[in-house]
Amino acid sequence: MIKPDKHTNLDTSVINVTAFVLTQFKRRPQIGYDELLSSIKKELSDSAAEMYPYAINFLYLLGKIEYQSDKDCFTINEA
């Protein structure tokens, strides 16, 4: 899924959506789940929004973001 092939649309790939999410965190250190999803739909496309959960999981597994369930938002880990 992360390794592209000749049929992969790079604009809607997991890597591109992940990079977009990281640029959003450079603007603000804390972003809501729905707010981040709507910005992906607005800036990238609706088909890129399908990769949103995979991008979030990828960043979480790398330890780059954490989820705060009480606020329903993500925060970036600087360390």
mmCIF file of N, CA and C in Angstrom:
data_model
loop_
_atom_site.group_PDB
_atom_site.id
_atom_site.type_symbol
_atom_site.label_atom_id
_atom_site.label_comp_id
_atom_site.label_asym_id
_atom_site.label_seq_id
_atom_site.Cartn_x
_atom_site.Cartn_y
_atom_site.Cartn_z
ATOM 1 N N MET A 1 0.821 -1.188 0.000
ATOM 2 C CA MET A 1 0.000 0.000 0.000
ATOM 3 C C MET A 1 0.869 1.258 0.000
ATOM 4 N N ILE A 2 1.992 1.220 0.675
ATOM 5 C CA ILE A 2 2.844 2.396 0.690
ATOM 6 C C ILE A 2 3.745 2.420 -0.539
ATOM 7 N N LYS A 3 4.145 1.253 -0.994
ATOM 8 C CA LYS A 3 5.017 1.176 -2.162
ATOM 9 C C LYS A 3 4.177 1.387 -3.430
ATOM 10 N N PRO A 4 4.437 2.445 -4.180
ATOM 11 C CA PRO A 4 3.618 2.700 -5.369
ATOM 12 C C PRO A 4 3.995 1.786 -6.530
ATOM 13 N N ASP A 5 3.017 1.568 -7.394
ATOM 14 C CA ASP A 5 3.284 0.886 -8.651
ATOM 15 C C ASP A 5 2.849 1.799 -9.793
ATOM 16 N N LYS A 6 2.804 1.286 -10.996
ATOM 17 C CA LYS A 6 2.504 2.157 -12.136
ATOM 18 C C LYS A 6 1.040 2.588 -12.191
ATOM 19 N N HIS A 7 0.175 1.946 -11.413
ATOM 20 C CA HIS A 7 -1.235 2.297 -11.403
ATOM 21 C C HIS A 7 -1.609 3.225 -10.244
ATOM 22 N N THR A 8 -0.680 3.533 -9.389
ATOM 23 C CA THR A 8 -0.955 4.366 -8.220
ATOM 24 C C THR A 8 -1.055 5.829 -8.614
ATOM 25 N N ASN A 9 -2.135 6.462 -8.181
ATOM 26 C CA ASN A 9 -2.279 7.900 -8.361
ATOM 27 C C ASN A 9 -1.541 8.577 -7.206
ATOM 28 N N LEU A 10 -0.463 9.235 -7.491
ATOM 29 C CA LEU A 10 0.368 9.816 -6.436
ATOM 30 C C LEU A 10 -0.324 10.960 -5.706
ATOM 31 N N ASP A 11 -1.285 11.599 -6.337
ATOM 32 C CA ASP A 11 -2.009 12.688 -5.678
ATOM 33 C C ASP A 11 -2.912 12.182 -4.562
ATOM 34 N N THR A 12 -3.367 10.955 -4.655
ATOM 35 C CA THR A 12 -4.250 10.398 -3.636
ATOM 36 C C THR A 12 -3.591 9.272 -2.858
ATOM 37 N N SER A 13 -2.275 9.184 -2.884
ATOM 38 C CA SER A 13 -1.571 8.113 -2.186
ATOM 39 C C SER A 13 -1.470 8.405 -0.692
ATOM 40 N N VAL A 14 -1.175 7.366 0.050
ATOM 41 C CA VAL A 14 -1.029 7.501 1.501
ATOM 42 C C VAL A 14 0.112 8.453 1.838
ATOM 43 N N ILE A 15 1.180 8.393 1.108
ATOM 44 C CA ILE A 15 2.337 9.247 1.378
ATOM 45 C C ILE A 15 1.980 10.719 1.164
ATOM 46 N N ASN A 16 1.249 11.028 0.113
ATOM 47 C CA ASN A 16 0.859 12.412 -0.154
ATOM 48 C C ASN A 16 -0.104 12.928 0.915
ATOM 49 N N VAL A 17 -1.065 12.110 1.309
ATOM 50 C CA VAL A 17 -2.015 12.525 2.355
ATOM 51 C C VAL A 17 -1.288 12.693 3.680
ATOM 52 N N THR A 18 -0.339 11.820 3.969
ATOM 53 C CA THR A 18 0.451 11.939 5.195
ATOM 54 C C THR A 18 1.269 13.228 5.193
ATOM 55 N N ALA A 19 1.865 13.552 4.074
ATOM 56 C CA ALA A 19 2.631 14.796 3.967
ATOM 57 C C ALA A 19 1.722 16.007 4.159
ATOM 58 N N PHE A 20 0.515 15.957 3.615
ATOM 59 C CA PHE A 20 -0.435 17.051 3.791
ATOM 60 C C PHE A 20 -0.827 17.208 5.259
ATOM 61 N N VAL A 21 -1.060 16.090 5.934
ATOM 62 C CA VAL A 21 -1.413 16.133 7.362
ATOM 63 C C VAL A 21 -0.288 16.756 8.170
ATOM 64 N N LEU A 22 0.949 16.401 7.853
ATOM 65 C CA LEU A 22 2.091 16.975 8.576
ATOM 66 C C LEU A 22 2.221 18.474 8.332
ATOM 67 N N THR A 23 1.906 18.950 7.131
ATOM 68 C CA THR A 23 1.946 20.396 6.879
ATOM 69 C C THR A 23 0.856 21.116 7.656
ATOM 70 N N GLN A 24 -0.270 20.448 7.873
ATOM 71 C CA GLN A 24 -1.329 21.053 8.680
ATOM 72 C C GLN A 24 -0.893 21.179 10.138
ATOM 73 N N PHE A 25 -0.108 20.205 10.607
ATOM 74 C CA PHE A 25 0.383 20.275 11.981
ATOM 75 C C PHE A 25 1.466 21.331 12.149
ATOM 76 N N LYS A 26 2.125 21.745 11.087
ATOM 77 C CA LYS A 26 3.091 22.833 11.194
ATOM 78 C C LYS A 26 2.386 24.154 11.464
ATOM 79 N N ARG A 27 1.158 24.268 10.997
ATOM 80 C CA ARG A 27 0.375 25.488 11.247
ATOM 81 C C ARG A 27 -0.162 25.534 12.672
ATOM 82 N N ARG A 28 -0.659 24.383 13.137
ATOM 83 C CA ARG A 28 -1.217 24.292 14.485
ATOM 84 C C ARG A 28 -0.826 22.957 15.102
ATOM 85 N N PRO A 29 -0.493 22.922 16.381
ATOM 86 C CA PRO A 29 -0.065 21.661 16.990
ATOM 87 C C PRO A 29 -1.221 20.731 17.372
ATOM 88 N N GLN A 30 -2.461 21.233 17.316
ATOM 89 C CA GLN A 30 -3.607 20.427 17.709
ATOM 90 C C GLN A 30 -4.742 20.659 16.709
ATOM 91 N N ILE A 31 -5.236 19.561 16.105
ATOM 92 C CA ILE A 31 -6.258 19.657 15.072
ATOM 93 C C ILE A 31 -7.315 18.592 15.322
ATOM 94 N N GLY A 32 -8.580 18.959 15.170
ATOM 95 C CA GLY A 32 -9.677 18.021 15.331
ATOM 96 C C GLY A 32 -9.767 17.041 14.176
ATOM 97 N N TYR A 33 -10.338 15.888 14.448
ATOM 98 C CA TYR A 33 -10.453 14.819 13.447
ATOM 99 C C TYR A 33 -11.262 15.282 12.240
ATOM 100 N N ASP A 34 -12.450 15.819 12.482
ATOM 101 C CA ASP A 34 -13.324 16.247 11.386
ATOM 102 C C ASP A 34 -12.757 17.447 10.643
ATOM 103 N N GLU A 35 -12.109 18.331 11.357
ATOM 104 C CA GLU A 35 -11.508 19.508 10.728
ATOM 105 C C GLU A 35 -10.380 19.101 9.773
ATOM 106 N N LEU A 36 -9.587 18.141 10.183
ATOM 107 C CA LEU A 36 -8.504 17.651 9.337
ATOM 108 C C LEU A 36 -9.051 16.926 8.113
ATOM 109 N N LEU A 37 -10.105 16.162 8.297
ATOM 110 C CA LEU A 37 -10.726 15.458 7.175
ATOM 111 C C LEU A 37 -11.322 16.429 6.164
ATOM 112 N N SER A 38 -11.987 17.464 6.646
ATOM 113 C CA SER A 38 -12.574 18.438 5.721
ATOM 114 C C SER A 38 -11.505 19.227 4.973
ATOM 115 N N SER A 39 -10.367 19.494 5.607
ATOM 116 C CA SER A 39 -9.292 20.197 4.902
ATOM 117 C C SER A 39 -8.661 19.309 3.829
ATOM 118 N N ILE A 40 -8.614 18.008 4.063
ATOM 119 C CA ILE A 40 -8.109 17.090 3.039
ATOM 120 C C ILE A 40 -9.058 17.061 1.849
ATOM 121 N N LYS A 41 -10.356 16.999 2.131
ATOM 122 C CA LYS A 41 -11.341 17.006 1.042
ATOM 123 C C LYS A 41 -11.287 18.308 0.250
ATOM 124 N N LYS A 42 -11.073 19.399 0.949
ATOM 125 C CA LYS A 42 -11.047 20.707 0.289
ATOM 126 C C LYS A 42 -9.776 20.910 -0.527
ATOM 127 N N GLU A 43 -8.633 20.599 0.048
ATOM 128 C CA GLU A 43 -7.346 20.875 -0.593
ATOM 129 C C GLU A 43 -6.911 19.795 -1.579
ATOM 130 N N LEU A 44 -7.148 18.531 -1.243
ATOM 131 C CA LEU A 44 -6.686 17.447 -2.113
ATOM 132 C C LEU A 44 -7.830 16.943 -2.997
ATOM 133 N N SER A 45 -8.689 16.088 -2.461
ATOM 134 C CA SER A 45 -9.868 15.605 -3.193
ATOM 135 C C SER A 45 -10.651 14.653 -2.294
ATOM 136 N N ASP A 46 -11.848 14.301 -2.747
ATOM 137 C CA ASP A 46 -12.646 13.335 -1.996
ATOM 138 C C ASP A 46 -12.019 11.948 -2.034
ATOM 139 N N SER A 47 -11.373 11.612 -3.135
ATOM 140 C CA SER A 47 -10.729 10.302 -3.212
ATOM 141 C C SER A 47 -9.493 10.234 -2.313
ATOM 142 N N ALA A 48 -8.855 11.368 -2.073
ATOM 143 C CA ALA A 48 -7.729 11.390 -1.134
ATOM 144 C C ALA A 48 -8.220 11.218 0.295
ATOM 145 N N ALA A 49 -9.466 11.610 0.546
ATOM 146 C CA ALA A 49 -10.033 11.451 1.883
ATOM 147 C C ALA A 49 -10.200 9.975 2.247
ATOM 148 N N GLU A 50 -10.268 9.106 1.250
ATOM 149 C CA GLU A 50 -10.338 7.675 1.527
ATOM 150 C C GLU A 50 -9.046 7.164 2.154
ATOM 151 N N MET A 51 -7.942 7.827 1.884
ATOM 152 C CA MET A 51 -6.652 7.428 2.442
ATOM 153 C C MET A 51 -6.382 8.066 3.808
ATOM 154 N N TYR A 52 -7.269 8.924 4.245
ATOM 155 C CA TYR A 52 -7.091 9.645 5.518
ATOM 156 C C TYR A 52 -6.884 8.700 6.710
ATOM 157 N N PRO A 53 -7.744 7.688 6.909
ATOM 158 C CA PRO A 53 -7.497 6.800 8.065
ATOM 159 C C PRO A 53 -6.153 6.085 8.004
ATOM 160 N N TYR A 54 -5.736 5.710 6.792
ATOM 161 C CA TYR A 54 -4.449 5.037 6.644
ATOM 162 C C TYR A 54 -3.283 5.982 6.958
ATOM 163 N N ALA A 55 -3.410 7.229 6.555
ATOM 164 C CA ALA A 55 -2.365 8.211 6.849
ATOM 165 C C ALA A 55 -2.278 8.480 8.349
ATOM 166 N N ILE A 56 -3.435 8.573 8.995
ATOM 167 C CA ILE A 56 -3.458 8.790 10.448
ATOM 168 C C ILE A 56 -2.848 7.588 11.170
ATOM 169 N N ASN A 57 -3.201 6.392 10.751
ATOM 170 C CA ASN A 57 -2.613 5.184 11.353
ATOM 171 C C ASN A 57 -1.108 5.132 11.147
ATOM 172 N N PHE A 58 -0.667 5.494 9.963
ATOM 173 C CA PHE A 58 0.760 5.509 9.655
ATOM 174 C C PHE A 58 1.502 6.470 10.581
ATOM 175 N N LEU A 59 0.986 7.678 10.752
ATOM 176 C CA LEU A 59 1.629 8.655 11.632
ATOM 177 C C LEU A 59 1.576 8.215 13.093
ATOM 178 N N TYR A 60 0.481 7.589 13.500
ATOM 179 C CA TYR A 60 0.355 7.118 14.874
ATOM 180 C C TYR A 60 1.354 5.994 15.154
ATOM 181 N N LEU A 61 1.490 5.064 14.208
ATOM 182 C CA LEU A 61 2.430 3.962 14.398
ATOM 183 C C LEU A 61 3.878 4.430 14.424
ATOM 184 N N LEU A 62 4.164 5.519 13.703
ATOM 185 C CA LEU A 62 5.514 6.087 13.745
ATOM 186 C C LEU A 62 5.759 6.908 15.013
ATOM 187 N N GLY A 63 4.706 7.170 15.772
ATOM 188 C CA GLY A 63 4.832 7.949 16.993
ATOM 189 C C GLY A 63 4.850 9.450 16.752
ATOM 190 N N LYS A 64 4.396 9.890 15.594
ATOM 191 C CA LYS A 64 4.411 11.316 15.258
ATOM 192 C C LYS A 64 3.202 12.060 15.815
ATOM 193 N N ILE A 65 2.071 11.367 15.979
ATOM 194 C CA ILE A 65 0.872 12.022 16.501
ATOM 195 C C ILE A 65 0.269 11.182 17.616
ATOM 196 N N GLU A 66 -0.538 11.827 18.427
ATOM 197 C CA GLU A 66 -1.298 11.145 19.469
ATOM 198 C C GLU A 66 -2.732 11.612 19.394
ATOM 199 N N TYR A 67 -3.644 10.739 19.792
ATOM 200 C CA TYR A 67 -5.063 11.056 19.763
ATOM 201 C C TYR A 67 -5.541 11.351 21.167
ATOM 202 N N GLN A 68 -6.285 12.432 21.328
ATOM 203 C CA GLN A 68 -6.878 12.791 22.615
ATOM 204 C C GLN A 68 -8.381 12.562 22.500
ATOM 205 N N SER A 69 -8.861 11.503 23.119
ATOM 206 C CA SER A 69 -10.262 11.119 22.961
ATOM 207 C C SER A 69 -11.220 12.092 23.638
ATOM 208 N N ASP A 70 -10.783 12.752 24.705
ATOM 209 C CA ASP A 70 -11.681 13.688 25.378
ATOM 210 C C ASP A 70 -11.978 14.919 24.529
ATOM 211 N N LYS A 71 -11.049 15.323 23.681
ATOM 212 C CA LYS A 71 -11.231 16.485 22.811
ATOM 213 C C LYS A 71 -11.500 16.090 21.359
ATOM 214 N N ASP A 72 -11.375 14.791 21.033
ATOM 215 C CA ASP A 72 -11.519 14.280 19.664
ATOM 216 C C ASP A 72 -10.600 15.037 18.714
ATOM 217 N N CYS A 73 -9.318 15.054 19.068
ATOM 218 C CA CYS A 73 -8.338 15.758 18.233
ATOM 219 C C CYS A 73 -6.997 15.040 18.289
ATOM 220 N N PHE A 74 -6.140 15.413 17.369
ATOM 221 C CA PHE A 74 -4.782 14.884 17.295
ATOM 222 C C PHE A 74 -3.808 15.963 17.697
ATOM 223 N N THR A 75 -2.724 15.552 18.347
ATOM 224 C CA THR A 75 -1.626 16.458 18.664
ATOM 225 C C THR A 75 -0.350 15.862 18.099
ATOM 226 N N ILE A 76 0.553 16.722 17.722
ATOM 227 C CA ILE A 76 1.819 16.261 17.152
ATOM 228 C C ILE A 76 2.838 16.079 18.272
ATOM 229 N N ASN A 77 3.647 15.034 18.138
ATOM 230 C CA ASN A 77 4.740 14.793 19.070
ATOM 231 C C ASN A 77 5.991 15.434 18.504
ATOM 232 N N GLU A 78 6.538 16.360 19.210
ATOM 233 C CA GLU A 78 7.742 17.051 18.760
ATOM 234 C C GLU A 78 9.002 16.252 19.056
ATOM 235 N N ALA A 79 8.939 15.397 20.060
ATOM 236 C CA ALA A 79 10.138 14.640 20.459
ATOM 237 C C ALA A 79 10.393 13.452 19.594
#
